[in-house]
Short mmCIF file of C-alpha atoms and ligand atoms in Angstrom, two decimals:
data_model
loop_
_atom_site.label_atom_id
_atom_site.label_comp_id
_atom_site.label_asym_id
_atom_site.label_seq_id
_atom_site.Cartn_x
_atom_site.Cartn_y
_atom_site.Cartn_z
CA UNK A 1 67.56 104.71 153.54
CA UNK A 2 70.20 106.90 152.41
CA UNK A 3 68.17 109.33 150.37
CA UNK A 4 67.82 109.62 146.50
CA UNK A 5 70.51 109.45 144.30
CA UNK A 6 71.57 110.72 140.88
CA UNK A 7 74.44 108.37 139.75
CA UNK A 8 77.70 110.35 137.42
CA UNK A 9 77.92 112.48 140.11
CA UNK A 10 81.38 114.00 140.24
CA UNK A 11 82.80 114.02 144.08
CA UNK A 12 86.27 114.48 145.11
CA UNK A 13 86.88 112.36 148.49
CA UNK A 14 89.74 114.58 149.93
CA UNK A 15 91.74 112.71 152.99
CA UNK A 16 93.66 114.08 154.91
CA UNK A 17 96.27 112.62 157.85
CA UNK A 18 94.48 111.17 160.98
CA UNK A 19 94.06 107.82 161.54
CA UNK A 20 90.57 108.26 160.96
CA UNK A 21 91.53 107.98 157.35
CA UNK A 22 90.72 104.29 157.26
CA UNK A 23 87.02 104.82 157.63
CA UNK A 24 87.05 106.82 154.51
CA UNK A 25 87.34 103.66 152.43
CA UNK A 26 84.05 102.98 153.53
CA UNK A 27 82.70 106.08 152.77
CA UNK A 28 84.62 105.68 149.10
CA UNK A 29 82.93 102.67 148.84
CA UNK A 30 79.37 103.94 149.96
CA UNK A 31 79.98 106.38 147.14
CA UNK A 32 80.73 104.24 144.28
CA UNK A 33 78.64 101.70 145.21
CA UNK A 34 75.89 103.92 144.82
CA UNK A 35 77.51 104.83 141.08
CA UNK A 36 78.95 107.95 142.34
CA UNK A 37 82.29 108.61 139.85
CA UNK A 38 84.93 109.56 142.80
CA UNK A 39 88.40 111.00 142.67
CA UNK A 40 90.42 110.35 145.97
CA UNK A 41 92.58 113.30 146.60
CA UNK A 42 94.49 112.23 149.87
CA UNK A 43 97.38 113.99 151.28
CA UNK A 44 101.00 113.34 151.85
CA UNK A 45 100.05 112.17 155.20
CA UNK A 46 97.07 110.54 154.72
CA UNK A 47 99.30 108.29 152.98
CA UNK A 48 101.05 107.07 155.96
CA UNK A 49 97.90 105.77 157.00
CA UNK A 50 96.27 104.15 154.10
CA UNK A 51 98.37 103.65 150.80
CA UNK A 52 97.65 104.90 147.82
CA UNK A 53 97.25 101.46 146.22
CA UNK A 54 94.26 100.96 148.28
CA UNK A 55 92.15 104.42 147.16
CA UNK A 56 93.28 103.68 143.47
CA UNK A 57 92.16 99.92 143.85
CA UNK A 58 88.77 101.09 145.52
CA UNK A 59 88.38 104.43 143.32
CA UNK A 60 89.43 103.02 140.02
CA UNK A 61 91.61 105.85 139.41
CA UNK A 62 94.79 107.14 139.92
CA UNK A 63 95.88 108.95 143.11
CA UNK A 64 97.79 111.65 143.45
CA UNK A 65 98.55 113.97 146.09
CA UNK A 66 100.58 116.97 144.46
CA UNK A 67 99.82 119.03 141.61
CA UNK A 68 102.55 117.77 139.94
CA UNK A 69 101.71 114.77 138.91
CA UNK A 70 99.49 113.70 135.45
CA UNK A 71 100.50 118.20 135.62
CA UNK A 72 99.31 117.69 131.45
CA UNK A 73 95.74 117.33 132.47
CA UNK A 74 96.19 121.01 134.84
CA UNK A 75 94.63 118.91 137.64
CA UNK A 76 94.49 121.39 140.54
CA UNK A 77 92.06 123.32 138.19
CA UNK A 78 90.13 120.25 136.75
CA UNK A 79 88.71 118.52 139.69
CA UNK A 80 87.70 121.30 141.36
CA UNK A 81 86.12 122.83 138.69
CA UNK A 82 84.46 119.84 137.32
CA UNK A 83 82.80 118.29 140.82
CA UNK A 84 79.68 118.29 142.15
CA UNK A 85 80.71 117.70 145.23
CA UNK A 86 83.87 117.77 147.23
CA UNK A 87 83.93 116.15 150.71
CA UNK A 88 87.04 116.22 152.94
CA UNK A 89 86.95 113.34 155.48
CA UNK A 90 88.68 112.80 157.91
CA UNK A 91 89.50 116.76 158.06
CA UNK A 92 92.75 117.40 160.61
CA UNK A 93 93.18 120.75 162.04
CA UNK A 94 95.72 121.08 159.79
CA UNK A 95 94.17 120.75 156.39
CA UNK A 96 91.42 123.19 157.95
CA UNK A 97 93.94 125.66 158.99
CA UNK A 98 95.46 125.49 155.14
CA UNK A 99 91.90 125.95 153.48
CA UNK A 100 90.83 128.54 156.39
CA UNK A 101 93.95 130.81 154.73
CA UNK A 102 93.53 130.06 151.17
CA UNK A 103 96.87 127.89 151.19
CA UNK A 104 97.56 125.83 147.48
CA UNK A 105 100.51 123.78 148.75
CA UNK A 106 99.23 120.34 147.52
CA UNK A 107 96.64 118.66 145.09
CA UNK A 108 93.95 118.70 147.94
CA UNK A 109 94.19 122.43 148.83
CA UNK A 110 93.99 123.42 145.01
CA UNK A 111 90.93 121.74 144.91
CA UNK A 112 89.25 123.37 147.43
CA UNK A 113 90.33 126.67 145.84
CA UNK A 114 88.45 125.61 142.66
CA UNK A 115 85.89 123.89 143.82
CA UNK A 116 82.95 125.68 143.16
CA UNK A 117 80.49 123.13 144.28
CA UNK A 118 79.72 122.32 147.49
CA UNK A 119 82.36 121.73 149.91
CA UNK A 120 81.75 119.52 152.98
CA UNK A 121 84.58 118.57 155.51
CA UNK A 122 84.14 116.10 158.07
CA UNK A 123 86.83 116.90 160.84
CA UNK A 124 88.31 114.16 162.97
CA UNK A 125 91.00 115.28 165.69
CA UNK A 126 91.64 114.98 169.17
CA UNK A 127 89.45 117.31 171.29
CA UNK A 128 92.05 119.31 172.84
CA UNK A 129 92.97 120.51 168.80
CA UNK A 130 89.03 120.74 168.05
CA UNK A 131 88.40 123.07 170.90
CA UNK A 132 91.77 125.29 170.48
CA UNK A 133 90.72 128.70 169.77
CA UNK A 134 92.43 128.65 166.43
CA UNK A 135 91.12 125.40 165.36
CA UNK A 136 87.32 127.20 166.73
CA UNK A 137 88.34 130.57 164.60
CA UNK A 138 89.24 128.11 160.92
CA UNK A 139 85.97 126.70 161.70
CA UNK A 140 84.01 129.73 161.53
CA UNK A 141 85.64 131.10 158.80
CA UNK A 142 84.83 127.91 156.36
CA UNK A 143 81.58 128.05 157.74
CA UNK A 144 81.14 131.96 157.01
CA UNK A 145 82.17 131.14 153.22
CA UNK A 146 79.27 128.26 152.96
CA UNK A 147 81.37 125.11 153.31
CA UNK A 148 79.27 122.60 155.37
CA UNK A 149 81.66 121.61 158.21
CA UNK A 150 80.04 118.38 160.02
CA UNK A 151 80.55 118.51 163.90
CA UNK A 152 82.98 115.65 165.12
CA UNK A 153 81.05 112.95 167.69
CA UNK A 154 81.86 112.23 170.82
CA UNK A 155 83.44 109.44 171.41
CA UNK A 156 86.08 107.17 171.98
CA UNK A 157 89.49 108.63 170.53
CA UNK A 158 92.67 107.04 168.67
CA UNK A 159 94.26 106.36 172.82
CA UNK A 160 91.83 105.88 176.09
CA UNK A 161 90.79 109.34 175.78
CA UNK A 162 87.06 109.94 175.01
CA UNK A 163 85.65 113.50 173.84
CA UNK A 164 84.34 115.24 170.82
CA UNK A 165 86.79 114.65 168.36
CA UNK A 166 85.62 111.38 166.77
CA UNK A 167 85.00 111.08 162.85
CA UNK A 168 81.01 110.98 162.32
CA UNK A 169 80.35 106.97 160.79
CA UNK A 170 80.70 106.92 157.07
CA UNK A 171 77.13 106.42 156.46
CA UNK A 172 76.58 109.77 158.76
CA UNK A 173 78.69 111.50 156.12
CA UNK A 174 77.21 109.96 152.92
CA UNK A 175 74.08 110.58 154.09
CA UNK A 176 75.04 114.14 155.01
CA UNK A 177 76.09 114.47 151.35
CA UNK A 178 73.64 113.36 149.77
CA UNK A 179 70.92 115.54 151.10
CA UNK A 180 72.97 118.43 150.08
CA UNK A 181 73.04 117.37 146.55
CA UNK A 182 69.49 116.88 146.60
CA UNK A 183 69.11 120.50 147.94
CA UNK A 184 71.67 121.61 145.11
CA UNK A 185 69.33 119.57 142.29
CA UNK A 186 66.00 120.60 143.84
CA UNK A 187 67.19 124.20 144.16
CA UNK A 188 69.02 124.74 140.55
CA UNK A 189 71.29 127.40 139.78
CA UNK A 190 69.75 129.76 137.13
CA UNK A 191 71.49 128.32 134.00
CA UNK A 192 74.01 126.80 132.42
CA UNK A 193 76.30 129.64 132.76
CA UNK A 194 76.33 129.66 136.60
CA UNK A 195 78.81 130.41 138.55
CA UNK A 196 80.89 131.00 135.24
CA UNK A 197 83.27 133.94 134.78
CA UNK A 198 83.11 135.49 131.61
CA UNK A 199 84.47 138.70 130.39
CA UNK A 200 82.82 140.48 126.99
CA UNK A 201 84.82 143.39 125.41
CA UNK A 202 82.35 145.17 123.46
CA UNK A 203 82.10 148.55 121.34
CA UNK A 204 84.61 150.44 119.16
CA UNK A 205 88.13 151.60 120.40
CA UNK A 206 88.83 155.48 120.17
CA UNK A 207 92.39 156.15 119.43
CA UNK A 208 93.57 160.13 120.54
CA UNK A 209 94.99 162.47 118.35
CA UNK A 210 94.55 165.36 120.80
CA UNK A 211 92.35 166.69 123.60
CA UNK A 212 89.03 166.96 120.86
CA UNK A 213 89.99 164.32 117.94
CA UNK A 214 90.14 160.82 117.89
CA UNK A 215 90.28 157.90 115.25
CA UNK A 216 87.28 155.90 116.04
CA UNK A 217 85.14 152.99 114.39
CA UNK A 218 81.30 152.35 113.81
CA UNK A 219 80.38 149.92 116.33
CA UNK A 220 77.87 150.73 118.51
CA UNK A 221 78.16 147.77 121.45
CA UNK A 222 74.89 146.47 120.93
CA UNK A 223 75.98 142.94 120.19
CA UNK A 224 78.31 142.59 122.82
CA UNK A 225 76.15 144.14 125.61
CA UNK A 226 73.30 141.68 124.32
CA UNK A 227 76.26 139.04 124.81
CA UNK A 228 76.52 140.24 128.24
CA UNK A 229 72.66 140.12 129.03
CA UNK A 230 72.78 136.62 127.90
CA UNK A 231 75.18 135.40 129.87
CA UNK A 232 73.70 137.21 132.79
CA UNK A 233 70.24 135.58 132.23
CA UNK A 234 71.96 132.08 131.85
CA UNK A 235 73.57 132.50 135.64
CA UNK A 236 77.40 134.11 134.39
CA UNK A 237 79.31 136.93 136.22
CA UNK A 238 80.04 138.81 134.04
CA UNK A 239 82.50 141.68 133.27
CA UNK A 240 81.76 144.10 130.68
CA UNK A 241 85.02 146.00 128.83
CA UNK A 242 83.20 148.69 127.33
CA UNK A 243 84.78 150.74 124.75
CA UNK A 244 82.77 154.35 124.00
CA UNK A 245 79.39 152.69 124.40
CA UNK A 246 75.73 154.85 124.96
CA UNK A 247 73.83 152.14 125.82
CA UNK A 248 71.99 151.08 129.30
CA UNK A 249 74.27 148.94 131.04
CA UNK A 250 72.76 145.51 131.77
CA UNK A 251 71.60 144.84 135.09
CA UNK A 252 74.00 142.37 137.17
CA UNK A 253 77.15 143.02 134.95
CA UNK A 254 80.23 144.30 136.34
CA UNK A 255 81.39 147.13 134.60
CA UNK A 256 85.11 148.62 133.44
CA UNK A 257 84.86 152.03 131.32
CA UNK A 258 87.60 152.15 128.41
CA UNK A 259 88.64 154.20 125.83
CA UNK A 260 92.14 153.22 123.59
CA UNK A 261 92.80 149.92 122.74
CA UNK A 262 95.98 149.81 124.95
CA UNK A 263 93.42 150.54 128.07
CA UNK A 264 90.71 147.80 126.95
CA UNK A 265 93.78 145.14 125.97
CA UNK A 266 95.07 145.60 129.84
CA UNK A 267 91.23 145.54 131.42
CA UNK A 268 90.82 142.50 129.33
CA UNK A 269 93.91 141.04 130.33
CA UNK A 270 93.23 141.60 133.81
CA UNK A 271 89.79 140.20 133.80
CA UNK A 272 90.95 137.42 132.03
CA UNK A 273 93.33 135.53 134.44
CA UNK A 274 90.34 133.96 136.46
CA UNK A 275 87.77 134.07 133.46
CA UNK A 276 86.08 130.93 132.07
CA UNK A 277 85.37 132.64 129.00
CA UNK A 278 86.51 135.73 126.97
CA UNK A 279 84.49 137.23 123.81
CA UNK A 280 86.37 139.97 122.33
CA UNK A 281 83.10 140.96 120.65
CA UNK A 282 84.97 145.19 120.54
CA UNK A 283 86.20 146.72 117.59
CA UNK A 284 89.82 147.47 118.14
CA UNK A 285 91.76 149.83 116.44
CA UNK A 286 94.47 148.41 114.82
CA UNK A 287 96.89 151.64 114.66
CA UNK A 288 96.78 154.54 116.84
CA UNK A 289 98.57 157.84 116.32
CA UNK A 290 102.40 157.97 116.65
CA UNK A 291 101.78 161.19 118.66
CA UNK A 292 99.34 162.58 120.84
CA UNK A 293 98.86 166.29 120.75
CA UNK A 294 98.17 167.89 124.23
CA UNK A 295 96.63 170.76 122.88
CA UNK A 296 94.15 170.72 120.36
CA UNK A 297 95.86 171.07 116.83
CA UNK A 298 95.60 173.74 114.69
CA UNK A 299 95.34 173.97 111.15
CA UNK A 300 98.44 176.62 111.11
CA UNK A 301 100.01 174.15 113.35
CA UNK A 302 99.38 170.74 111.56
CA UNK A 303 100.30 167.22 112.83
CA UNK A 304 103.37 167.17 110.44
CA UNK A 305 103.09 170.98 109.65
CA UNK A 306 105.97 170.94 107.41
CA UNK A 307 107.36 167.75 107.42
CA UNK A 308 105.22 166.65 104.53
CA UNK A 309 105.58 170.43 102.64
CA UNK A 310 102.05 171.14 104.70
CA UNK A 311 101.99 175.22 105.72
CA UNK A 312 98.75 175.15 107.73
CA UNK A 313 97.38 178.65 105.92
CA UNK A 314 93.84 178.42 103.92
CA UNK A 315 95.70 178.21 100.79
CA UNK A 316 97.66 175.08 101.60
CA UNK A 317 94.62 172.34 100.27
CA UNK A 318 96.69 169.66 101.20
CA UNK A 319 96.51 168.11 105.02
CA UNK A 320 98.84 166.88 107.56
CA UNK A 321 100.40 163.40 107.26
CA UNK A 322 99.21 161.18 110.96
CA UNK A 323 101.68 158.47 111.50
CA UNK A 324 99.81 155.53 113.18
CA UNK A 325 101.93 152.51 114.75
CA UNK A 326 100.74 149.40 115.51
CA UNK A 327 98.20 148.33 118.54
CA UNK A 328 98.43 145.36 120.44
CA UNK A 329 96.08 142.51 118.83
CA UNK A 330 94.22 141.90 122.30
CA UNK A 331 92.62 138.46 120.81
CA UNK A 332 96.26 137.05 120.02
CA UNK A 333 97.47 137.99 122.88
CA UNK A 334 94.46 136.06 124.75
CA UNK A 335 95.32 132.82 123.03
CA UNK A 336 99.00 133.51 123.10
CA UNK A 337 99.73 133.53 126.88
CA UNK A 338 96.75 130.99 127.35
CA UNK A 339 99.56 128.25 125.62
CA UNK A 340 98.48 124.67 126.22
CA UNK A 341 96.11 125.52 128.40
CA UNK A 342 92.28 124.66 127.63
CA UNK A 343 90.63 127.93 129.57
CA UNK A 344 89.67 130.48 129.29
CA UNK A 345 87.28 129.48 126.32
CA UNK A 346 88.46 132.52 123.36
CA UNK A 347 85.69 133.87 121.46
CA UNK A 348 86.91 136.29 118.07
CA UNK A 349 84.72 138.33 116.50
CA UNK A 350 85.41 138.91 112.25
CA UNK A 351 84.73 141.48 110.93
CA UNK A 352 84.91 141.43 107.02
CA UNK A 353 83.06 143.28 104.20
CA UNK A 354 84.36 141.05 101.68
CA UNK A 355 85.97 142.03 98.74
CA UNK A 356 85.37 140.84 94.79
CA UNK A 357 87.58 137.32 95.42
CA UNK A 358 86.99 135.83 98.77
CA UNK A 359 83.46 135.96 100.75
CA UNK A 360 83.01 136.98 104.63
CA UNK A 361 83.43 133.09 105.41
CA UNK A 362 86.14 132.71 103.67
CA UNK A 363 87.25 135.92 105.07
CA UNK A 364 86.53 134.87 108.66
CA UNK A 365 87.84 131.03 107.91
CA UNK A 366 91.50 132.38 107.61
CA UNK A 367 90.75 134.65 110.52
CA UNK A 368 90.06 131.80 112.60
CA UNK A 369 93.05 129.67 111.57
CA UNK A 370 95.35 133.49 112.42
CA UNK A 371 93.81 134.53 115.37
CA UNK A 372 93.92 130.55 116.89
CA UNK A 373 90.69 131.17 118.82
CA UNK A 374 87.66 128.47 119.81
CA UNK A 375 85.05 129.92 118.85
CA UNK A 376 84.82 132.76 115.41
CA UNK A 377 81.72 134.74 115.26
CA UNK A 378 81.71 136.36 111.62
CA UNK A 379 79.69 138.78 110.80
CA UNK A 380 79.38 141.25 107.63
CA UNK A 381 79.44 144.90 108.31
CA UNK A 382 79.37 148.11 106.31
CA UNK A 383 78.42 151.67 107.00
CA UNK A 384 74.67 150.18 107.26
CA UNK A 385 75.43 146.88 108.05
CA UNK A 386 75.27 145.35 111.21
CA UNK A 387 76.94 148.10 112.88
CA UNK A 388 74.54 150.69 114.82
CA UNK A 389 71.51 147.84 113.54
CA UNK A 390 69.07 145.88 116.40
CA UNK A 391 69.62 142.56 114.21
CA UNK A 392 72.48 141.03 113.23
CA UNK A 393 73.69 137.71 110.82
CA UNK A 394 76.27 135.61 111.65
CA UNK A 395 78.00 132.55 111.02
CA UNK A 396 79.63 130.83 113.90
CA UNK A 397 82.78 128.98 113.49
CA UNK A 398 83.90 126.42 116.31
CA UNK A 399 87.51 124.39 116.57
CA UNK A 400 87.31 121.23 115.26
CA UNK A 401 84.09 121.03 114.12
CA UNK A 402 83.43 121.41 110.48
CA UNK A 403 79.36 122.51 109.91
CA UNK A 404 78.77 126.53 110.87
CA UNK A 405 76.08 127.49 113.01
CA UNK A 406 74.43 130.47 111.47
CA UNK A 407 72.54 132.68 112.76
CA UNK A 408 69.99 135.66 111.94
CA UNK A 409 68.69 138.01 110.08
CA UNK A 410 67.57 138.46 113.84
CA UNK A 411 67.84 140.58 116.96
CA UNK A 412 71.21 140.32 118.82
CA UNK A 413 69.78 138.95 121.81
CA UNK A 414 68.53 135.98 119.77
CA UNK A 415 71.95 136.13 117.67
CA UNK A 416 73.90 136.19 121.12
CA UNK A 417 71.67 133.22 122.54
CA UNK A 418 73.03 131.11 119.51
CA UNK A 419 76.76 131.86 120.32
CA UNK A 420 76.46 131.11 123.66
CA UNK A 421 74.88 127.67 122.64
CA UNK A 422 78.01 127.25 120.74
CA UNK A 423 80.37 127.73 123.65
CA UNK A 424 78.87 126.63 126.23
CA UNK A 425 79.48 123.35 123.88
CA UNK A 426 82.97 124.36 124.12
CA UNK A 427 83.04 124.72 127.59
CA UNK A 428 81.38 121.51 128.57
CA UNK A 429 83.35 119.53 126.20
CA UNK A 430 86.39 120.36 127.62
N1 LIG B 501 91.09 142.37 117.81
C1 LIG B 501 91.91 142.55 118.90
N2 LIG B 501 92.92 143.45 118.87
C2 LIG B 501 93.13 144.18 117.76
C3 LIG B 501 92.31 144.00 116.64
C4 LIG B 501 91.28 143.10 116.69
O1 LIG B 501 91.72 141.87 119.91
N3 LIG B 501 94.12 145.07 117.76
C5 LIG B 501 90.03 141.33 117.89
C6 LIG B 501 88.62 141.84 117.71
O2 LIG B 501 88.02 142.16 118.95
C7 LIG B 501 87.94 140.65 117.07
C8 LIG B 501 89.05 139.99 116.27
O3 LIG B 501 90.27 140.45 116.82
O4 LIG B 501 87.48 139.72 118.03
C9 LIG B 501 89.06 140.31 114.80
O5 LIG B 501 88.98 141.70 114.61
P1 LIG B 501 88.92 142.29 113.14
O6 LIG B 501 88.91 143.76 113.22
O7 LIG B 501 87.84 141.60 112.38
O8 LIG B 501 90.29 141.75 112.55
P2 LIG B 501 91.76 142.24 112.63
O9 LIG B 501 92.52 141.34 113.54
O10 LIG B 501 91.80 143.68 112.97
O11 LIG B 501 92.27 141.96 111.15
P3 LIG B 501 91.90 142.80 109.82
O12 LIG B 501 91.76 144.21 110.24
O13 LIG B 501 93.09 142.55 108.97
O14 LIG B 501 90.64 142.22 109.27
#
């Protein structure tokens, strides 16, 4: 009795070189027998031992053993990302060595980078590499990090020699996996967000003029740090870019402080590189001032005191010209380096009063198409509209779907609960 078992399972059989290797078409076939769906990532030299014909006849699928190949479908990132399960057997010193120090020099080492999952690896060696203190200190360090390394058995080896060394039979290791996914299942993580990156820009950008002034916005943060609750709640790590915001921060996020929209368009950038999902939920300043004044400005001493005919003295009624040049546009930026690529999911925010001709959807419509985002979150705002308020209303715009998902009049929280229902169909559709 082999325990109970889900079938659609996702499990990446890694194999690695030893001769052992053979015994992992069992273990393939112990897998999809039981309707497991398994992707056999072997590598270069577990190729000399068993062909790749032979895992792509027993998987169903193609093999590969670089990142090179099928490179369109990004599958270093994929598998990993996407199992349930990744189990490495037979595991040679080597390969253990590779993952011990983080090394991404094929398909199979990529994966276990990614993998977030759990990782099992079923070494096979001779016992002289087993018991070498290096082999003994790559050990311990998987096993520090939480992947399940299965002792070797005792046994007879690939020549006369007998020791601990020997791969564990098949039905040891499918066994051994199974119970762990059964731990995983009976012991969920805490939502549908776990173990999710996500990074939330929220507030209004404050653009400096001199040591006292600055050219600032109404938004108050609240729906983005009710984002960033929500995403906490639903099992996400979160990092909160927070622009000029007075609010309690929300228990379990991690926090960056920002001012200017240069300063939150590099956190964000930064944050974003391993992120699953970005929200750029911030008002960002479009223009800042040409010039920064490092002293507080005067009125005898205006910003273009003179340029513009301005003298400064109480009878002059007229007041200094600012020049503003352009920010970055942080959003465009986002989708811009992200090219082909299908993460991080890009959530926009729209801001739009309207105007006599053209509505806040049809406002936020053409936003969407500009900004080339996944997700569009419009909302209407106004000096007493939605900015500084506890509730919000807002119509949700995904790619390629046509209906909007609206949502509100209602509190943010609830408001941020519906646009994380709407990516987290992104996410899981990709
Ligand atoms: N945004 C950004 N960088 C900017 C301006 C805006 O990343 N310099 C982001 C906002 O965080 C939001 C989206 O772009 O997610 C739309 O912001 P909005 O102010 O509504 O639009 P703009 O791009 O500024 O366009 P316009 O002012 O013409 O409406």
């Amino acid at each position: 009795m082999l325990g109970v078992i889900r079938t659609g399972r996702k499990v990446v059989l890694g194999v690695s070189g030893g001769i052992a290797a053979y015994k992992a078409c069992s273990l393939l076939r112990l897998f999809t027998e039981s309707g497991y769906d398994v992707t056999v990532v072997p590598t270069a030299a577990a190729l000399s031992f068993v062909g790749a014909p032979t895992w792509a006849a027993l998987s169903g699928k193609p093999v590969s053993s670089d990142v090179w190949t099928h490179a369109h479908e990004v599958p270093h990132v994929r598998l990993g990302q996407h199992a349930d399960l990744v189990i490495v057997a037979p595991a040679t010193a080597d390969l253990m060595a590779r993952a011990a120090h983080g090394l991404a020099d094929d398909l199979l080492t990529n994966v276990l980078l990614t993998a977030r999952c759990p990782v099992v690896l079923a070494p096979a060696m001779h016992t002289e590499m087993w018991q070498n203190p290096a082999t003994v200190a790559n050990v311990a360090t998987l096993r520090s990090r939480g992947v399940l390394v299965i002792d070797p058995v005792s046994g007879r080896l690939t020549g006369a020699d007998t020791g601990p060394g020997r791969l564990p039979e098949p039905e040891h290791i499918f066994s051994v996996c199974n119970q762990l996914l059964s731990q995983v299942e009976a012991d969920p993580q805490p939502g549908p967000l776990a173990g999710r990156r996500v990074v939330i820009s929220a507030g209004g950008t404050r653009e400096p003029l001199d040591p006292v002034r600055f050219l600032g916005n109404r938004s108050s943060g609240k729906q983005g740090y009710a984002l960033a609750e929500v995403a906490v709640a639903r099992g996400a790590q979160v990092t909160l870019v927070s622009a000029n915001v007075t609010l309690p921060v929300p228990d379990g996020v991690r926090l960056e402080l920002v001012q200017s929209a240069v300063e939150l368009g590099e956190a964000v950038a930064k944050a974003a590189q391993d992120a699953d999902v970005v929200v750029m939920a911030a008002a960002v300043a479009d223009y800042r001032p040409a010039h920064y004044a490092d002293v507080k400005m005067k009125k005898s001493f205006g910003l273009a005191d003179g340029a513009d005919g301005f003298d400064g003295s109480d009878a002059d009624q007229s007041g200094p010209t600012i020049e503003l040049v352009r920010n970055p546009d942080v959003l465009a930026e986002l989708v811009r380096s992200r090219g082909s690529a299908t993460s991080p999911v890009i959530v926009g925010f729209a801001a739009e009063t309207g105007d006599g001709e053209h509505s806040v959807l049809d406002l936020a419509r053409e936003k969407f198409v500009r900004k080339g985002c996944d997700v569009m979150v419009a909302n209407e705002v106004g000096a007493d509209k939605t900015f500084g308020q506890d509730t919000n209303t807002v119509h949700i715009l995904q790619r390629g779907v046509d209906a909007v998902t609206r949502a509100g009049p209602a509190s943010k929280a609830s408001v941020a609960a519906s646009v994380w229902d709407v990516v987290e169909d992104v996410l899981f559709s990709g």
